[in-house]
Amino acid sequence: MVAARQKKRQKLFPLLCATLICVAPLVGFTTSSSSSSSSLVAAKGIYVNPSQGEDTDTCGERKDVNLPCRTLGQAYLRAEEGDTIFLAPGVYGKDEGARSSSDSSGPSHPVVFNKSHVYVVPLIPNQRPVIDLALSHTGGPLFDFRNCSQVTLRGVAIRNGNGHGSGKQFLAASGTAQGAQQGGGCLRFVNSEVHVEDVEFSGCRTSGSGGRGGAVYIQDSRVIFSRCVFRNNTADLGGVVFAEGNAWTMANFENSLFIHSRAAVAGGVASAHTQGGQLTWDNCTFQHSAAAFGGVVETGDVSVNLFSRSQFENSIATNAGGIVYGYWSSHTLLQNCTALRSHAAVFGGSLFCRNRCRLHLSGVSFQNSTSGRGGGVMSIHEDTHALLSSVAVRDAGAQERGGAIETGGGANLTLFGGHIQRSSASRGGAIFATGDSSVEVRFSSIANCRAELGGGVFLNTTRGKRSSLFGQATFLRNSAWRGSAIYSSAPVRLENVSFVENQAQDGDLAARGTIYLKEEEEEE
C-alpha cells in the first residue's frame, strides 16, 4: 500500500510542478521585497476536491495530498500569503461560503478575501472547475476581495451568483445614480488588486431594485480581466460590472467576450462612476447588450472609458445611447472599433453624451446604426465636445433629426477625415445641428444621404454666435426637398468645398441649389 501511494505521488508531482510554474504575480502591481521573500519561503499548495475532500483543520496541504479540502471556503482559511489553492475538476458550490466561528451551523456569507499573494488555479490544466453558486448557502458572490493585492484567480467557471444588492437608483432626468448598497453577483472588489484570467461568468445577477453589477462590483480597486467570457449576466445598473470610487479605481478588460448582457436601467455591460478612474476595454467583443440607457456602458462622474480594437454587435438602448450613455464630465474614447446594428429608441443609436462630456473617436466604423428620434449614430448636448477622426458611417438613420449625428445645447462637433454614406432623416440626412452648437467638418465626405430638409446637413444654429465651417469637404449625390447638400438658417463658412450631383426636389428655383438659406420669418 505504501509503495502504491508513493508511486501515485510520483506521477502526480510533475503535473503539480507544471501547474505551479504557470502561476505568476499580476504585472504592474507593486509589492515590497521583504513581504515577497517571506511569502515564497512559506508558500505551499492547498488542494480542493468537491467530491473526495473533507473540510478539516489540516486538509489540503501537500503532505495530505490524498486528503484535500472539500470547499473553497475551507481552503482559503487554510491558506497563507504566497500559497496556491489548486482546484480539482468538478462542480463546487454546495456548502460554499464562510460561517461565523461562533456558530458553525448558522447561515453562511461570502468569503472575505483579505490575504495577499494568493493564487486560485485549476489542478489540471484545460479541465475547468465549475463553481455553481446556486448550490451554495450564500447564493453568491463567491469572494468578497477586500484590502488585498497580488491575487490571481484563473481558469474557473462561476455561475448563477446573486449579489442581492439594492438601494441604488439611476435618475435619468438628472443623469445621476444615488444610493450606497454594494452588489456583484459573483465577485466583489474593494480596495484590492486582483488579476482574473480565463474565467467564465454566466447567469450572475444582482437582484433587487437598483442592484449593481450582475457579475462584478468594483470599488477603489485595480482589477485586470484577461481572456474572460461573460454570458447572460444581469442587474439594474451594470449588467456585468458596476465600478465606483476614487481616481485610483481601474478595471482593464482584455481579449474578453460579452454575450447577452442586460441592465434593466443603465449600462447593459458596465456602469461607471469612478471620479476620474478608468475602465479600459481592449480587443473585446460585445454581442446583444441592452439597457434603457447605455446598451453597453453608462458612465458619469468624471469617469474615463477607453475602447480599443473592439467590436459591438446588436447593442440596444430602449431610451438613449445604444452603446454609450455618458454624462457629467465623463470621457469616452473609441479607437479602431467597429459597431454593427446599434439602436436607441429615442436618441443616439450608438452614442449619447450630455453635460460637459468629452467624446473622442478615431478609426471607428458604424454600420446600420439607428435611432427613433435623433442621431442615428450619435447625439450630443449641453457643452459636450466630440472629436471624430477617420470615422466611417454607413446606412445610419433617424426618424426625425440627424441621420448620423445630432447636436444641440452648445455642443461642439469636429469631424476630420470622416465619411458618411447613405444616411437618412427627416431633417439633416447626415448631420443636424441646433441651438448654440458649433459644427466643423474638414477633409470629409457626405454622400448619398437624404432628408426632407438638408439632404447632407441641417443647420438651425443661433445666428451671430457660432458659425459652421466646412473645409476641404465633398457633398456627393445627396438629395432633399429643400437644400440638397445644406439647409441652414445661420451663416456657413465654406473653404474649398466640392458639390457634385446633389439634387433638391422643390420646384422653387431658389430651393434647387445645393445650399438653401432659410429666411427668419420662414416656417419649416
Short mmCIF file of C-alpha atoms in Angstrom, two decimals, residues 1-338:
data_model
loop_
_atom_site.label_atom_id
_atom_site.label_comp_id
_atom_site.label_asym_id
_atom_site.label_seq_id
_atom_site.Cartn_x
_atom_site.Cartn_y
_atom_site.Cartn_z
CA MET A 1 0.00 0.00 0.00
CA VAL A 2 2.81 2.45 0.90
CA ALA A 3 4.63 1.65 -2.35
CA ALA A 4 1.47 2.21 -4.38
CA ARG A 5 0.85 5.53 -2.68
CA GLN A 6 4.42 6.68 -3.35
CA LYS A 7 4.10 5.63 -7.00
CA LYS A 8 0.86 7.63 -7.31
CA ARG A 9 2.51 10.72 -5.82
CA GLN A 10 5.46 10.39 -8.20
CA LYS A 11 3.06 10.51 -11.16
CA LEU A 12 1.21 13.48 -9.71
CA PHE A 13 4.31 15.51 -8.80
CA PRO A 14 5.36 16.59 -12.36
CA LEU A 15 1.82 17.75 -13.07
CA LEU A 16 1.71 19.84 -9.91
CA CYS A 17 5.09 21.37 -10.73
CA ALA A 18 3.91 22.27 -14.24
CA THR A 19 0.87 23.97 -12.76
CA LEU A 20 2.95 25.88 -10.22
CA ILE A 21 5.24 27.22 -12.93
CA CYS A 22 2.24 28.87 -14.61
CA VAL A 23 1.38 30.92 -11.52
CA ALA A 24 2.73 34.46 -11.79
CA PRO A 25 2.01 37.67 -9.92
CA LEU A 26 -0.14 40.37 -11.51
CA VAL A 27 2.02 42.58 -13.72
CA GLY A 28 2.05 46.22 -12.70
CA PHE A 29 1.13 45.76 -9.04
CA THR A 30 3.80 46.82 -6.58
CA THR A 31 4.97 44.75 -3.66
CA SER A 32 7.75 45.04 -1.12
CA SER A 33 10.73 42.70 -1.47
CA SER A 34 10.59 41.70 2.19
CA SER A 35 6.97 40.53 2.04
CA SER A 36 7.60 38.72 -1.24
CA SER A 37 10.59 36.80 0.10
CA SER A 38 8.77 35.77 3.27
CA SER A 39 5.74 34.63 1.24
CA LEU A 40 7.93 32.50 -1.03
CA VAL A 41 9.51 30.77 1.94
CA ALA A 42 6.11 29.93 3.40
CA ALA A 43 4.45 29.11 0.06
CA LYS A 44 2.58 25.83 -0.16
CA GLY A 45 -0.21 24.21 -2.13
CA ILE A 46 -3.72 23.80 -0.79
CA TYR A 47 -5.73 21.14 -2.65
CA VAL A 48 -9.51 21.09 -3.02
CA ASN A 49 -11.78 18.34 -4.33
CA PRO A 50 -15.57 18.77 -4.07
CA SER A 51 -16.34 15.03 -4.24
CA GLN A 52 -13.41 13.44 -2.37
CA GLY A 53 -12.29 16.16 0.02
CA GLU A 54 -13.07 16.78 3.67
CA ASP A 55 -13.00 20.11 5.47
CA THR A 56 -10.67 19.69 8.45
CA ASP A 57 -8.11 21.84 10.23
CA THR A 58 -5.31 20.07 8.36
CA CYS A 59 -6.89 19.41 4.95
CA GLY A 60 -5.34 20.24 1.65
CA GLU A 61 -1.61 20.57 2.31
CA ARG A 62 0.89 18.74 0.10
CA LYS A 63 1.67 16.21 2.79
CA ASP A 64 -2.03 15.39 2.83
CA VAL A 65 -2.49 15.45 -0.94
CA ASN A 66 -4.82 12.46 -0.71
CA LEU A 67 -7.00 14.31 1.79
CA PRO A 68 -7.91 17.58 0.06
CA CYS A 69 -10.33 20.16 1.39
CA ARG A 70 -13.89 19.91 0.14
CA THR A 71 -14.75 23.61 -0.19
CA LEU A 72 -13.03 26.75 -1.40
CA GLY A 73 -14.01 28.50 1.81
CA GLN A 74 -12.09 26.00 3.96
CA ALA A 75 -9.12 26.09 1.59
CA TYR A 76 -8.98 29.86 1.92
CA LEU A 77 -8.97 29.61 5.73
CA ARG A 78 -6.03 27.21 5.48
CA ALA A 79 -4.09 29.39 3.01
CA GLU A 80 -1.40 31.89 3.92
CA GLU A 81 0.19 34.64 1.86
CA GLY A 82 2.13 33.14 -1.04
CA ASP A 83 0.06 29.93 -1.17
CA THR A 84 -1.65 28.47 -4.22
CA ILE A 85 -5.10 26.89 -4.00
CA PHE A 86 -5.47 24.04 -6.53
CA LEU A 87 -9.00 23.12 -7.59
CA ALA A 88 -9.64 19.59 -8.83
CA PRO A 89 -12.14 19.19 -11.69
CA GLY A 90 -15.76 19.02 -10.61
CA VAL A 91 -18.73 21.13 -9.57
CA TYR A 92 -18.29 23.31 -6.50
CA GLY A 93 -20.95 25.22 -4.65
CA LYS A 94 -22.51 23.02 -2.02
CA ASP A 95 -21.65 24.31 1.45
CA GLU A 96 -19.53 27.13 -0.07
CA GLY A 97 -19.27 30.31 1.95
CA ALA A 98 -17.82 31.25 5.32
CA ARG A 99 -19.65 30.75 8.60
CA SER A 100 -19.20 32.61 11.82
CA SER A 101 -16.65 30.95 14.10
CA SER A 102 -19.15 31.24 16.95
CA ASP A 103 -21.93 29.48 15.03
CA SER A 104 -20.68 26.88 12.57
CA SER A 105 -24.21 25.77 11.80
CA GLY A 106 -25.56 29.26 11.12
CA PRO A 107 -26.07 30.95 7.77
CA SER A 108 -23.02 31.43 5.57
CA HIS A 109 -21.79 34.56 3.82
CA PRO A 110 -19.29 35.24 1.01
CA VAL A 111 -15.66 34.57 1.86
CA VAL A 112 -13.99 37.88 2.71
CA PHE A 113 -10.72 37.50 0.81
CA ASN A 114 -8.18 39.76 2.55
CA LYS A 115 -4.96 37.75 2.09
CA SER A 116 -2.42 38.92 -0.46
CA HIS A 117 -0.18 36.87 -2.78
CA VAL A 118 -2.68 34.02 -3.02
CA TYR A 119 -3.39 32.18 -6.28
CA VAL A 120 -6.50 30.15 -7.11
CA VAL A 121 -5.98 27.91 -10.17
CA PRO A 122 -7.14 24.57 -11.64
CA LEU A 123 -5.27 21.47 -10.53
CA ILE A 124 -5.33 20.04 -14.05
CA PRO A 125 -4.82 22.45 -16.97
CA ASN A 126 -7.65 22.57 -19.51
CA GLN A 127 -10.11 20.99 -17.08
CA ARG A 128 -12.15 23.90 -15.80
CA PRO A 129 -13.64 23.61 -12.28
CA VAL A 130 -17.24 24.85 -12.14
CA ILE A 131 -18.45 26.90 -9.19
CA ASP A 132 -22.25 26.92 -9.18
CA LEU A 133 -23.35 29.44 -6.59
CA ALA A 134 -26.98 28.38 -6.93
CA LEU A 135 -25.93 25.33 -4.88
CA SER A 136 -24.29 27.37 -2.12
CA HIS A 137 -25.71 28.63 1.15
CA THR A 138 -24.94 32.23 0.18
CA GLY A 139 -26.24 32.20 -3.37
CA GLY A 140 -23.29 34.49 -4.14
CA PRO A 141 -20.97 36.17 -4.51
CA LEU A 142 -18.10 33.69 -4.21
CA PHE A 143 -15.38 36.03 -2.92
CA ASP A 144 -15.53 39.49 -1.37
CA PHE A 145 -11.98 40.76 -2.05
CA ARG A 146 -11.01 43.43 0.48
CA ASN A 147 -7.68 45.14 1.11
CA CYS A 148 -5.64 42.51 -0.71
CA SER A 149 -3.09 42.62 -3.53
CA GLN A 150 -1.21 40.28 -5.87
CA VAL A 151 -4.14 37.87 -6.00
CA THR A 152 -4.80 35.73 -9.08
CA LEU A 153 -7.98 33.82 -9.94
CA ARG A 154 -7.57 31.66 -13.05
CA GLY A 155 -9.26 29.05 -15.19
CA VAL A 156 -12.63 28.51 -13.44
CA ALA A 157 -16.29 28.93 -14.35
CA ILE A 158 -18.53 30.84 -11.94
CA ARG A 159 -22.27 30.51 -12.40
CA ASN A 160 -25.59 31.68 -11.00
CA GLY A 161 -24.37 34.07 -8.31
CA ASN A 162 -26.80 36.58 -6.83
CA GLY A 163 -25.49 39.73 -5.17
CA HIS A 164 -28.84 40.68 -3.60
CA GLY A 165 -27.93 44.37 -3.97
CA SER A 166 -30.49 47.14 -3.66
CA GLY A 167 -30.87 50.81 -3.00
CA LYS A 168 -29.01 52.37 -5.94
CA GLN A 169 -31.27 54.30 -8.27
CA PHE A 170 -30.45 55.89 -11.61
CA LEU A 171 -32.25 59.18 -12.17
CA ALA A 172 -32.48 59.79 -15.91
CA ALA A 173 -33.71 63.38 -15.51
CA SER A 174 -30.57 64.45 -13.67
CA GLY A 175 -28.28 61.74 -15.02
CA THR A 176 -27.21 60.57 -11.59
CA ALA A 177 -27.09 57.33 -9.63
CA GLN A 178 -27.98 57.55 -5.95
CA GLY A 179 -27.65 55.08 -3.10
CA ALA A 180 -24.87 53.18 -1.35
CA GLN A 181 -25.61 49.46 -1.49
CA GLN A 182 -22.98 47.08 -2.82
CA GLY A 183 -23.70 44.43 -5.42
CA GLY A 184 -21.71 41.96 -7.51
CA GLY A 185 -23.42 38.64 -8.12
CA CYS A 186 -20.20 36.62 -8.45
CA LEU A 187 -17.23 38.71 -7.23
CA ARG A 188 -16.70 41.91 -5.25
CA PHE A 189 -13.54 44.02 -5.09
CA VAL A 190 -12.96 46.75 -2.51
CA ASN A 191 -9.54 48.41 -2.18
CA SER A 192 -7.84 45.43 -3.82
CA GLU A 193 -5.51 44.47 -6.69
CA VAL A 194 -6.55 41.26 -8.44
CA HIS A 195 -5.91 39.50 -11.75
CA VAL A 196 -8.83 37.47 -13.11
CA GLU A 197 -7.73 35.30 -16.04
CA ASP A 198 -9.58 32.85 -18.28
CA VAL A 199 -12.70 32.85 -16.09
CA GLU A 200 -16.23 32.29 -17.36
CA PHE A 201 -19.10 34.18 -15.72
CA SER A 202 -22.63 33.06 -16.59
CA GLY A 203 -26.07 33.60 -15.11
CA CYS A 204 -24.76 36.04 -12.50
CA ARG A 205 -27.13 38.74 -11.29
CA THR A 206 -27.74 41.31 -8.61
CA SER A 207 -31.41 41.26 -7.79
CA GLY A 208 -33.48 43.93 -6.11
CA SER A 209 -34.31 47.47 -7.15
CA GLY A 210 -31.14 49.34 -8.05
CA GLY A 211 -28.97 46.19 -7.95
CA ARG A 212 -25.43 46.94 -9.15
CA GLY A 213 -23.03 44.76 -11.09
CA GLY A 214 -24.62 41.49 -12.19
CA ALA A 215 -21.28 39.66 -12.18
CA VAL A 216 -18.76 42.05 -10.62
CA TYR A 217 -18.72 45.03 -8.24
CA ILE A 218 -15.55 47.19 -8.08
CA GLN A 219 -14.77 49.99 -5.63
CA ASP A 220 -11.42 51.75 -5.19
CA SER A 221 -9.67 48.75 -6.75
CA ARG A 222 -7.45 47.77 -9.66
CA VAL A 223 -8.61 44.65 -11.44
CA ILE A 224 -7.44 43.08 -14.70
CA PHE A 225 -9.72 40.67 -16.56
CA SER A 226 -7.88 38.69 -19.26
CA ARG A 227 -9.46 36.23 -21.70
CA CYS A 228 -12.73 36.09 -19.78
CA VAL A 229 -16.22 35.25 -21.03
CA PHE A 230 -19.34 36.93 -19.61
CA ARG A 231 -22.65 35.36 -20.62
CA ASN A 232 -26.25 36.14 -19.56
CA ASN A 233 -25.43 38.43 -16.63
CA THR A 234 -27.99 40.97 -15.40
CA ALA A 235 -28.60 43.81 -12.93
CA ASP A 236 -30.43 47.12 -12.78
CA LEU A 237 -27.15 49.05 -13.08
CA GLY A 238 -24.24 47.40 -14.89
CA GLY A 239 -25.33 44.02 -16.21
CA VAL A 240 -21.76 42.73 -15.87
CA VAL A 241 -19.83 45.28 -13.81
CA PHE A 242 -20.50 48.30 -11.63
CA ALA A 243 -17.42 50.41 -10.84
CA GLU A 244 -17.27 53.34 -8.45
CA GLY A 245 -14.87 55.05 -6.08
CA ASN A 246 -11.92 57.38 -6.47
CA ALA A 247 -9.50 58.15 -9.29
CA TRP A 248 -7.34 55.18 -8.25
CA THR A 249 -10.06 52.82 -9.47
CA MET A 250 -9.11 50.92 -12.62
CA ALA A 251 -10.63 47.95 -14.43
CA ASN A 252 -8.98 46.51 -17.54
CA PHE A 253 -10.79 44.02 -19.78
CA GLU A 254 -8.51 42.34 -22.31
CA ASN A 255 -9.41 39.84 -25.05
CA SER A 256 -12.79 39.18 -23.46
CA LEU A 257 -16.26 38.32 -24.75
CA PHE A 258 -19.59 39.72 -23.51
CA ILE A 259 -22.78 37.96 -24.65
CA HIS A 260 -26.40 38.83 -23.76
CA SER A 261 -25.57 41.33 -21.03
CA ARG A 262 -28.63 43.13 -19.65
CA ALA A 263 -29.36 46.05 -17.35
CA ALA A 264 -32.94 46.97 -16.58
CA VAL A 265 -31.97 50.62 -16.16
CA ALA A 266 -28.44 51.65 -17.22
CA GLY A 267 -25.26 50.07 -18.58
CA GLY A 268 -26.02 46.73 -20.22
CA VAL A 269 -22.40 45.68 -19.64
CA ALA A 270 -20.98 48.35 -17.33
CA SER A 271 -21.97 51.28 -15.17
CA ALA A 272 -19.00 53.50 -14.26
CA HIS A 273 -18.92 56.25 -11.59
CA THR A 274 -15.26 56.43 -10.62
CA GLN A 275 -14.49 60.15 -10.03
CA GLY A 276 -11.64 60.08 -12.54
CA GLY A 277 -10.93 56.35 -12.54
CA GLN A 278 -10.73 54.39 -15.78
CA LEU A 279 -12.31 51.37 -17.43
CA THR A 280 -10.34 50.03 -20.41
CA TRP A 281 -11.59 47.53 -22.98
CA ASP A 282 -9.01 46.14 -25.42
CA ASN A 283 -9.82 43.62 -28.15
CA CYS A 284 -13.22 42.82 -26.67
CA THR A 285 -16.44 41.73 -28.37
CA PHE A 286 -19.89 42.81 -27.19
CA GLN A 287 -22.88 40.89 -28.55
CA HIS A 288 -26.57 41.56 -27.84
CA SER A 289 -26.12 44.01 -24.96
CA ALA A 290 -29.13 46.01 -23.80
CA ALA A 291 -30.31 48.61 -21.25
CA ALA A 292 -32.64 51.58 -21.09
CA PHE A 293 -29.67 53.98 -21.01
CA GLY A 294 -26.37 52.83 -22.50
CA GLY A 295 -26.76 49.42 -24.11
CA VAL A 296 -23.11 48.67 -23.34
CA VAL A 297 -21.84 51.38 -20.97
CA GLU A 298 -23.44 54.09 -18.86
CA THR A 299 -20.83 56.45 -17.47
CA GLY A 300 -20.73 59.64 -15.40
CA ASP A 301 -18.98 61.43 -12.55
CA VAL A 302 -15.74 62.19 -14.47
CA SER A 303 -15.20 58.52 -15.31
CA VAL A 304 -12.89 57.63 -18.21
CA ASN A 305 -13.75 54.82 -20.63
CA LEU A 306 -11.36 53.65 -23.34
CA PHE A 307 -12.35 51.12 -26.02
CA SER A 308 -9.72 49.90 -28.47
CA ARG A 309 -9.80 47.20 -31.16
CA SER A 310 -13.28 46.17 -30.01
CA GLN A 311 -16.47 45.17 -31.80
CA PHE A 312 -20.08 45.92 -30.88
CA GLU A 313 -22.92 43.87 -32.36
CA ASN A 314 -26.64 44.46 -31.84
CA SER A 315 -26.34 46.89 -28.93
CA ILE A 316 -29.74 48.22 -27.86
CA ALA A 317 -30.99 51.08 -25.67
CA THR A 318 -34.71 51.38 -25.06
CA ASN A 319 -34.13 55.08 -24.40
CA ALA A 320 -30.76 56.64 -25.31
CA GLY A 321 -27.23 55.53 -26.22
CA GLY A 322 -27.23 52.15 -27.95
CA ILE A 323 -23.59 51.65 -26.96
CA VAL A 324 -22.63 54.52 -24.63
CA TYR A 325 -24.70 56.87 -22.45
CA GLY A 326 -22.36 59.49 -20.99
CA TYR A 327 -22.97 62.49 -18.74
CA TRP A 328 -21.44 64.75 -16.08
CA SER A 329 -17.95 65.31 -17.48
CA SER A 330 -17.25 61.70 -18.37
CA HIS A 331 -14.64 60.95 -21.03
CA THR A 332 -15.20 58.24 -23.64
CA LEU A 333 -12.62 57.24 -26.25
CA LEU A 334 -13.06 54.68 -29.04
CA GLN A 335 -10.09 53.67 -31.18
CA ASN A 336 -10.14 51.24 -34.10
CA CYS A 337 -13.55 49.81 -33.21
CA THR A 338 -16.49 48.52 -35.24
#
